[in-house]
Amino acid sequence: DEDDIEVTGNSVTSNANLPGEDSLHFQIDCTVKGFVKKVGPNYILQLGKLTGDQLLLDKDDLERNVDVYMPYPRGYEYVIDVTIPEGYEAKGLDKFNNNIDNETGSLISSATLEGNVIRVRFRKYYKNHYELKDNWDKMIDFIQPGAEFLTREVLLKKKRGS
């Protein structure tokens, strides 16, 4: 929801218009509401939602009768940094790990702790603009975990004595 995000700064570091720049790189600094739930002295961060919308497949989408046509091969890569308040520790970062790669696409993701900053990396690539319907199961192999990523949460647990 747009009302839950306050952009405090932004910059473009590569616009992919010059030789050697193969992709657009930008940074957005923002304050986000609605991604944090208080549970007793702890907090739950809905970090997976910060990657934005992902393709959600329902039961009917699991079977495919026609080939897959896309306008172009494409990729999405997000690096999201979240500062942990002093006196808290992050739990559940391992739930963000994916390493799926096949001839149709890939999903590689992780969440790591660097000092007091959680760094979430999310990379999803569709390698081709056309896939035979027989390859649909291989596409599902990385599309479904991408959608499930939206549900991933981190617990910020209050440290004893803090």
XYZ file of C-alpha atoms in Angstrom:
162
model
C 0.000 0.000 0.000
C 1.478 3.363 -1.047
C 0.413 4.955 2.253
C 2.672 2.519 4.130
C 5.884 3.635 2.365
C 7.690 6.929 2.856
C 10.569 7.397 0.413
C 13.391 9.319 2.082
C 15.900 9.195 -0.761
C 16.726 7.575 -4.075
C 19.514 7.430 -6.619
C 20.334 5.730 -9.911
C 23.833 4.249 -9.970
C 23.617 2.691 -13.454
C 20.959 3.375 -16.057
C 22.167 0.757 -18.588
C 22.585 3.410 -21.298
C 26.379 3.390 -21.434
C 28.784 0.719 -22.709
C 29.531 -1.783 -19.972
C 26.274 -1.123 -18.101
C 24.177 -4.224 -18.616
C 21.384 -3.481 -16.171
C 19.593 -0.732 -14.291
C 20.791 -0.243 -10.706
C 19.050 2.059 -8.276
C 18.723 2.568 -4.549
C 15.645 3.634 -2.645
C 15.831 4.620 1.008
C 12.461 4.402 2.704
C 10.512 3.926 5.883
C 7.945 1.146 5.636
C 4.900 0.581 7.846
C 2.778 -2.542 7.959
C 5.642 -5.047 7.651
C 6.238 -5.280 11.396
C 4.106 -7.045 14.014
C 4.751 -6.778 17.751
C 4.537 -10.084 19.616
C 5.167 -9.566 23.320
C 8.660 -8.081 23.673
C 9.605 -9.314 20.167
C 8.857 -8.262 16.599
C 8.089 -10.191 13.429
C 9.360 -8.640 10.194
C 7.587 -9.686 7.002
C 10.776 -9.293 4.973
C 9.696 -11.504 2.079
C 7.008 -9.004 1.114
C 9.640 -6.328 0.485
C 10.574 -7.980 -2.835
C 7.228 -6.900 -4.266
C 4.724 -8.932 -6.217
C 5.638 -12.366 -7.466
C 3.807 -14.643 -9.855
C 1.314 -16.658 -7.792
C 0.177 -19.915 -9.353
C -3.101 -21.461 -8.319
C -4.098 -25.105 -8.729
C -5.362 -24.539 -12.285
C -2.016 -23.021 -13.338
C -0.046 -26.151 -12.505
C -1.135 -27.861 -15.737
C -0.226 -26.184 -19.030
C -1.677 -26.926 -22.475
C 0.169 -24.330 -24.546
C 3.759 -23.179 -24.825
C 4.970 -20.217 -22.758
C 5.573 -16.942 -24.601
C 7.147 -13.952 -22.859
C 8.147 -10.670 -24.494
C 11.810 -11.156 -23.515
C 14.078 -13.005 -21.073
C 14.314 -10.986 -17.881
C 15.667 -10.933 -14.399
C 14.953 -9.278 -11.091
C 17.510 -8.750 -8.404
C 16.857 -7.112 -5.052
C 19.203 -6.364 -2.185
C 17.285 -5.206 0.875
C 19.024 -4.026 4.042
C 17.150 -3.779 7.336
C 18.831 -2.420 10.455
C 18.081 -4.362 13.639
C 17.454 -2.167 16.682
C 19.970 -2.468 19.493
C 19.033 -5.138 22.025
C 17.475 -7.527 19.464
C 18.739 -10.530 17.530
C 17.428 -11.993 14.266
C 16.029 -15.538 14.111
C 14.851 -17.473 11.050
C 17.195 -16.128 8.383
C 17.746 -19.648 7.008
C 14.133 -19.704 5.709
C 15.159 -17.245 2.977
C 17.661 -19.589 1.318
C 16.885 -20.825 -2.216
C 19.257 -22.120 -4.869
C 17.250 -23.305 -7.869
C 18.726 -23.165 -11.361
C 17.700 -24.986 -14.525
C 17.558 -24.257 -18.250
C 14.313 -22.251 -17.913
C 15.251 -19.953 -15.046
C 16.578 -19.572 -11.553
C 15.792 -18.339 -8.076
C 18.698 -17.647 -5.762
C 17.983 -15.975 -2.441
C 19.406 -15.592 1.038
C 19.256 -13.549 4.210
C 22.435 -12.896 6.129
C 23.399 -10.879 9.156
C 26.176 -8.307 8.688
C 26.723 -6.600 12.015
C 23.295 -5.305 12.991
C 21.980 -5.309 9.394
C 19.928 -8.077 7.820
C 20.761 -8.273 4.115
C 18.168 -10.029 1.970
C 19.221 -10.984 -1.565
C 16.635 -12.148 -4.075
C 17.518 -12.999 -7.691
C 14.960 -14.430 -10.086
C 15.689 -14.960 -13.785
C 13.595 -16.142 -16.695
C 16.275 -17.302 -19.126
C 14.237 -17.476 -22.323
C 11.340 -15.694 -23.967
C 9.838 -18.978 -25.203
C 9.457 -22.313 -23.450
C 7.789 -25.486 -24.604
C 4.821 -26.522 -22.482
C 6.854 -29.640 -21.625
C 9.253 -27.363 -19.693
C 6.474 -25.855 -17.554
C 7.354 -28.101 -14.581
C 10.910 -26.737 -14.675
C 9.540 -23.200 -14.594
C 7.275 -24.071 -11.663
C 10.417 -25.260 -9.841
C 11.574 -21.636 -9.451
C 8.257 -19.736 -9.759
C 6.560 -21.410 -6.766
C 9.421 -20.763 -4.309
C 9.461 -17.142 -5.529
C 5.814 -16.805 -4.529
C 6.435 -18.589 -1.218
C 9.241 -16.104 -0.513
C 6.544 -13.468 0.084
C 5.472 -15.336 3.239
C 8.953 -15.475 4.809
C 9.366 -13.692 8.129
C 12.174 -12.928 10.563
C 11.770 -12.848 14.320
C 13.536 -10.012 16.112
C 13.951 -11.466 19.561
C 14.724 -9.258 22.510
C 18.088 -10.219 23.994
C 18.145 -11.148 27.668
C 19.080 -8.219 29.840
C 18.182 -5.645 27.165
